[in-house]
GROMACS .gro file of C-alpha atoms in nm:
model
  272
    1MET     CA    1  17.795  11.794   9.203
    2LYS     CA    2  17.443  11.930   9.164
    3ALA     CA    3  17.381  11.684   8.880
    4GLY     CA    4  17.483  11.399   9.109
    5ARG     CA    5  17.241  11.513   9.377
    6TRP     CA    6  16.959  11.534   9.123
    7MET     CA    7  17.038  11.184   9.001
    8ILE     CA    8  17.026  11.053   9.361
    9ALA     CA    9  16.693  11.232   9.428
   10VAL     CA   10  16.538  11.098   9.109
   11SER     CA   11  16.657  10.748   9.191
   12VAL     CA   12  16.512  10.763   9.545
   13PHE     CA   13  16.181  10.904   9.412
   14SER     CA   14  16.162  10.634   9.146
   15LEU     CA   15  16.228  10.366   9.408
   16ILE     CA   16  15.950  10.499   9.638
   17VAL     CA   17  15.701  10.521   9.350
   18GLY     CA   18  15.793  10.175   9.231
   19GLN     CA   19  15.744  10.024   9.578
   20THR     CA   20  15.414  10.207   9.628
   21SER     CA   21  15.271  10.095   9.293
   22ALA     CA   22  15.386   9.739   9.360
   23GLU     CA   23  15.185   9.719   9.683
   24PRO     CA   24  14.868   9.509   9.630
   25ALA     CA   25  14.531   9.682   9.653
   26PRO     CA   26  14.354   9.621   9.985
   27LYS     CA   27  14.127   9.319   9.977
   28PRO     CA   28  13.752   9.383  10.008
   29ARG     CA   29  13.633   9.331  10.365
   30THR     CA   30  13.439   9.007  10.412
   31GLU     CA   31  13.101   9.065  10.572
   32VAL     CA   32  12.856   8.825  10.734
   33SER     CA   33  12.486   8.908  10.722
   34GLY     CA   34  12.155   8.727  10.728
   35ALA     CA   35  11.806   8.708  10.873
   36VAL     CA   36  11.561   8.481  11.050
   37TYR     CA   37  11.191   8.520  10.976
   38ALA     CA   38  10.842   8.374  10.985
   39GLY     CA   39  10.547   8.438  10.763
   40LEU     CA   40  10.225   8.341  10.595
   41GLU     CA   41  10.166   8.250  10.231
   42ASN     CA   42   9.861   8.182  10.020
   43PHE     CA   43   9.927   7.853   9.838
   44ASN     CA   44   9.728   7.773   9.525
   45TRP     CA   45   9.773   7.436   9.351
   46LYS     CA   46   9.603   7.327   9.028
   47GLU     CA   47   9.619   7.017   8.811
   48PHE     CA   48   9.519   6.987   8.445
   49GLU     CA   49   9.460   6.713   8.191
   50GLY     CA   50   9.425   6.799   7.824
   51GLY     CA   51   9.378   7.165   7.911
   52ASP     CA   52   9.089   7.093   8.152
   53GLU     CA   53   9.125   7.174   8.521
   54LEU     CA   54   9.100   6.860   8.737
   55LEU     CA   55   9.134   7.013   9.082
   56GLU     CA   56   9.227   7.322   9.278
   57GLU     CA   57   9.369   7.362   9.628
   58ASP     CA   58   9.387   7.700   9.796
   59GLY     CA   59   9.462   7.832  10.141
   60PRO     CA   60   9.721   7.962  10.388
   61LEU     CA   61  10.048   7.791  10.477
   62PHE     CA   62  10.279   7.899  10.757
   63LEU     CA   63  10.653   7.924  10.699
   64ALA     CA   64  10.972   7.993  10.892
   65GLY     CA   65  11.330   8.018  10.776
   66GLY     CA   66  11.651   8.208  10.754
   67PHE     CA   67  11.953   8.278  10.539
   68LEU     CA   68  12.321   8.360  10.581
   69GLU     CA   69  12.545   8.554  10.340
   70ILE     CA   70  12.924   8.560  10.354
   71GLY     CA   71  13.135   8.781  10.128
   72PRO     CA   72  13.226   9.139  10.043
   73LYS     CA   73  12.981   9.393   9.905
   74GLN     CA   74  13.202   9.403   9.596
   75GLY     CA   75  13.324   9.062   9.493
   76ILE     CA   76  13.229   8.697   9.515
   77GLY     CA   77  13.010   8.579   9.803
   78ILE     CA   78  12.799   8.281   9.902
   79LYS     CA   79  12.449   8.252  10.045
   80GLY     CA   80  12.264   7.967  10.211
   81LEU     CA   81  11.889   7.958  10.278
   82ALA     CA   82  11.663   7.712  10.462
   83GLU     CA   83  11.284   7.715  10.512
   84VAL     CA   84  11.013   7.492  10.656
   85TYR     CA   85  10.643   7.529  10.577
   86GLY     CA   86  10.312   7.360  10.630
   87GLY     CA   87   9.938   7.379  10.688
   88THR     CA   88   9.600   7.254  10.570
   89ILE     CA   89   9.420   7.407  10.272
   90ASP     CA   90   9.090   7.356  10.085
   91TYR     CA   91   9.058   7.091   9.811
   92ASP     CA   92   8.804   7.103   9.528
   93GLY     CA   93   8.834   6.825   9.274
   94SER     CA   94   8.718   6.472   9.208
   95THR     CA   95   8.806   6.106   9.257
   96TRP     CA   96   8.980   5.896   8.991
   97GLU     CA   97   8.630   5.796   8.879
   98GLY     CA   98   8.528   6.163   8.834
   99VAL     CA   99   8.307   6.195   9.146
  100PRO     CA  100   8.323   6.558   9.278
  101VAL     CA  101   8.499   6.595   9.612
  102SER     CA  102   8.541   6.892   9.847
  103SER     CA  103   8.788   6.821  10.123
  104ASP     CA  104   9.118   6.935  10.275
  105THR     CA  105   9.482   6.870  10.187
  106SER     CA  106   9.768   6.890  10.436
  107TYR     CA  107  10.110   7.013  10.328
  108SER     CA  108  10.447   7.001  10.505
  109GLY     CA  109  10.782   7.070  10.345
  110VAL     CA  110  11.140   7.186  10.371
  111LYS     CA  111  11.346   7.386  10.122
  112GLY     CA  112  11.717   7.462  10.097
  113GLU     CA  113  11.916   7.678   9.853
  114GLY     CA  114  12.279   7.767   9.800
  115THR     CA  115  12.398   8.042   9.566
  116LEU     CA  116  12.719   8.206   9.448
  117GLY     CA  117  12.696   8.576   9.366
  118LEU     CA  118  12.911   8.864   9.242
  119GLY     CA  119  12.850   9.189   9.429
  120VAL     CA  120  12.875   9.515   9.233
  121GLN     CA  121  12.854   9.861   9.389
  122GLY     CA  122  12.674  10.138   9.206
  123LYS     CA  123  12.618  10.502   9.291
  124GLN     CA  124  12.439  10.654   9.589
  125GLY     CA  125  12.406  10.337   9.798
  126LEU     CA  126  12.292  10.110   9.515
  127TYR     CA  127  12.421   9.751   9.506
  128GLY     CA  128  12.361   9.466   9.264
  129LYS     CA  129  12.444   9.097   9.275
  130PRO     CA  130  12.389   8.852   8.988
  131PHE     CA  131  12.390   8.494   9.120
  132VAL     CA  132  12.362   8.127   9.029
  133GLY     CA  133  12.299   7.826   9.248
  134LEU     CA  134  12.107   7.511   9.331
  135GLY     CA  135  11.793   7.441   9.532
  136LEU     CA  136  11.611   7.141   9.680
  137ASN     CA  137  11.245   7.135   9.776
  138PHE     CA  138  11.078   6.840   9.950
  139TRP     CA  139  10.713   6.832  10.053
  140SER     CA  140  10.438   6.589  10.141
  141ARG     CA  141  10.080   6.627  10.024
  142GLU     CA  142   9.818   6.433  10.222
  143LEU     CA  143   9.481   6.435  10.049
  144ASP     CA  144   9.140   6.412  10.220
  145THR     CA  145   9.248   6.509  10.572
  146ASP     CA  146   9.051   6.677  10.848
  147GLU     CA  147   9.155   6.945  11.097
  148GLU     CA  148   9.302   6.679  11.330
  149GLY     CA  149   9.512   6.536  11.048
  150ASP     CA  150   9.309   6.214  11.013
  151GLN     CA  151   9.270   6.084  10.660
  152GLY     CA  152   8.934   5.997  10.504
  153ASN     CA  153   8.835   5.700  10.289
  154LEU     CA  154   8.941   5.878   9.969
  155GLY     CA  155   9.276   6.003  10.098
  156TYR     CA  156   9.625   5.907   9.988
  157ASP     CA  157   9.974   6.054  10.024
  158GLU     CA  158  10.215   6.214   9.779
  159SER     CA  159  10.583   6.283   9.847
  160TRP     CA  160  10.737   6.541   9.616
  161SER     CA  161  11.099   6.634   9.557
  162THR     CA  162  11.250   6.872   9.305
  163LEU     CA  163  11.611   6.969   9.236
  164TYR     CA  164  11.645   7.297   9.049
  165GLY     CA  165  11.902   7.544   8.926
  166LEU     CA  166  11.885   7.911   9.014
  167ALA     CA  167  11.984   8.215   8.809
  168GLY     CA  168  11.894   8.570   8.895
  169VAL     CA  169  11.992   8.909   9.028
  170ALA     CA  170  11.949   9.067   9.371
  171GLY     CA  171  11.982   9.434   9.456
  172SER     CA  172  11.956   9.682   9.741
  173LEU     CA  173  11.938  10.056   9.796
  174GLU     CA  174  12.069  10.202  10.121
  175MET     CA  175  11.852  10.505  10.192
  176ASN     CA  176  12.030  10.599  10.516
  177GLU     CA  177  12.220  10.433  10.801
  178LYS     CA  178  11.911  10.246  10.922
  179ALA     CA  179  11.689  10.189  10.619
  180LYS     CA  180  11.750   9.971  10.314
  181LEU     CA  181  11.527   9.857  10.030
  182PHE     CA  182  11.601   9.520   9.871
  183GLY     CA  183  11.470   9.289   9.603
  184GLN     CA  184  11.547   8.994   9.381
  185ILE     CA  185  11.425   8.806   9.076
  186ALA     CA  186  11.527   8.444   9.023
  187LEU     CA  187  11.450   8.184   8.759
  188HIS     CA  188  11.398   7.827   8.879
  189LEU     CA  189  11.525   7.574   8.625
  190PRO     CA  190  11.419   7.218   8.724
  191LEU     CA  191  11.685   6.950   8.690
  192TYR     CA  192  11.498   6.656   8.846
  193ASN     CA  193  11.137   6.603   8.964
  194HIS     CA  194  11.006   6.303   9.152
  195VAL     CA  195  10.671   6.204   9.305
  196GLU     CA  196  10.603   5.897   9.518
  197TYR     CA  197  10.242   5.793   9.586
  198ASP     CA  198  10.117   5.586   9.880
  199PHE     CA  199   9.773   5.439   9.802
  200SER     CA  200   9.767   5.196  10.096
  201ASN     CA  201   9.489   5.394  10.269
  202ILE     CA  202   9.255   5.319   9.978
  203GLY     CA  203   9.368   4.958   9.929
  204GLY     CA  204   9.636   5.018   9.666
  205ASP     CA  205  10.013   4.998   9.642
  206ASP     CA  206  10.216   5.181   9.904
  207ARG     CA  207  10.485   5.294   9.660
  208VAL     CA  208  10.427   5.413   9.305
  209GLU     CA  209  10.683   5.654   9.153
  210VAL     CA  210  10.671   5.893   8.858
  211GLU     CA  211  10.881   6.185   8.731
  212PRO     CA  212  10.687   6.497   8.627
  213ASP     CA  213  10.823   6.678   8.324
  214LYS     CA  214  11.044   6.984   8.375
  215ASP     CA  215  10.912   7.337   8.336
  216PHE     CA  216  11.068   7.658   8.463
  217GLY     CA  217  10.934   7.881   8.742
  218PHE     CA  218  11.043   8.203   8.906
  219LEU     CA  219  11.051   8.404   9.229
  220LEU     CA  220  11.002   8.778   9.285
  221GLU     CA  221  11.077   8.938   9.622
  222ALA     CA  222  11.087   9.295   9.752
  223GLY     CA  223  11.119   9.432  10.101
  224LEU     CA  224  11.256   9.673  10.357
  225VAL     CA  225  11.512   9.651  10.636
  226TYR     CA  226  11.486   9.919  10.904
  227SER     CA  227  11.747   9.890  11.178
  228SER     CA  228  11.722   9.516  11.255
  229PHE     CA  229  11.360   9.468  11.143
  230ARG     CA  230  11.304   9.299  10.807
  231ILE     CA  231  10.979   9.265  10.611
  232ALA     CA  232  10.934   9.118  10.261
  233LEU     CA  233  10.661   9.040  10.009
  234PHE     CA  234  10.713   8.761   9.755
  235TYR     CA  235  10.547   8.587   9.463
  236GLN     CA  236  10.653   8.246   9.330
  237GLU     CA  237  10.547   8.017   9.047
  238MET     CA  238  10.626   7.645   9.021
  239ASN     CA  239  10.528   7.449   8.711
  240PHE     CA  240  10.540   7.075   8.636
  241GLY     CA  241  10.461   6.901   8.310
  242LYS     CA  242  10.268   6.574   8.284
  243SER     CA  243  10.471   6.278   8.406
  244ASP     CA  244  10.538   5.945   8.246
  245GLU     CA  245  10.274   5.676   8.300
  246GLU     CA  246  10.337   5.400   8.551
  247ARG     CA  247  10.136   5.077   8.523
  248VAL     CA  248  10.024   4.923   8.852
  249GLY     CA  249   9.884   4.574   8.816
  250LEU     CA  250   9.690   4.479   8.505
  251GLU     CA  251   9.431   4.755   8.491
  252THR     CA  252   9.563   5.063   8.673
  253VAL     CA  253   9.780   5.333   8.519
  254VAL     CA  254   9.911   5.619   8.737
  255TRP     CA  255  10.057   5.951   8.627
  256GLN     CA  256  10.095   6.304   8.762
  257PRO     CA  257   9.892   6.551   8.557
  258GLU     CA  258  10.027   6.888   8.450
  259SER     CA  259  10.052   7.087   8.775
  260GLU     CA  260  10.117   7.441   8.887
  261ALA     CA  261  10.163   7.630   9.213
  262ARG     CA  262  10.107   8.004   9.262
  263ILE     CA  263  10.231   8.141   9.594
  264VAL     CA  264  10.196   8.491   9.742
  265GLY     CA  265  10.344   8.553  10.084
  266LEU     CA  266  10.464   8.796  10.348
  267THR     CA  267  10.751   8.740  10.591
  268ALA     CA  268  10.879   8.944  10.886
  269GLY     CA  269  11.181   8.891  11.106
  270ILE     CA  270  11.517   9.004  11.237
  271ALA     CA  271  11.809   9.100  11.014
  272PHE     CA  272  12.170   9.097  11.132
   0.00000   0.00000   0.00000
């Protein structure tokens, strides 16, 4: 009799354990976070031919943007980012004939990125997220412009576009309920570069196209979120190899020299 009761108890216990272990683990909670911000960056652009510097542009550009992240802290999530930027900076270079020129160059552009990341939780409020993705950057470069945006006799327009892959890691450290440190490092791996020139202002063709060679760049960012206030400092490098040569007419050959951009900036905004 007692043996029968023990058998029944063991059977019931085994059934409960079996049902409990068969229950799926709770799914990580999906979170939505992001930020909107504005800022100022120092934009430095240089071009080289045969190792010699042809020109340098340097000055401040204004920017505004935002991003949205959807996903759990631990697990797969997505992030989308969009920015606009622009301004007028100093130009020191020369004409195609080698005559020295000091002028201004106007920039305006838009950038968008989408990434897929895997969140990993560490100890004591530390989080990491390796990610991969794609980015698009479009900008116009109007040479020899004044403060009103009017173009001089030596000015012409360039329209740039670059499609690039992204690979990097982001991280954060929650110091308390209100304060969080964050940072990221990302490699930019160009997939396609394109430049279109408009020389109509100086009596040339209004559409000449080349494709600068691919060279990798990178982005470093670090910042602080306190309550809903967000501030970040960043440094970015973009690099482009010399393009193919495009013949225009019988005597003119156009190409984009080896080019580089070095950007240091500060943004501030609202995190949610």
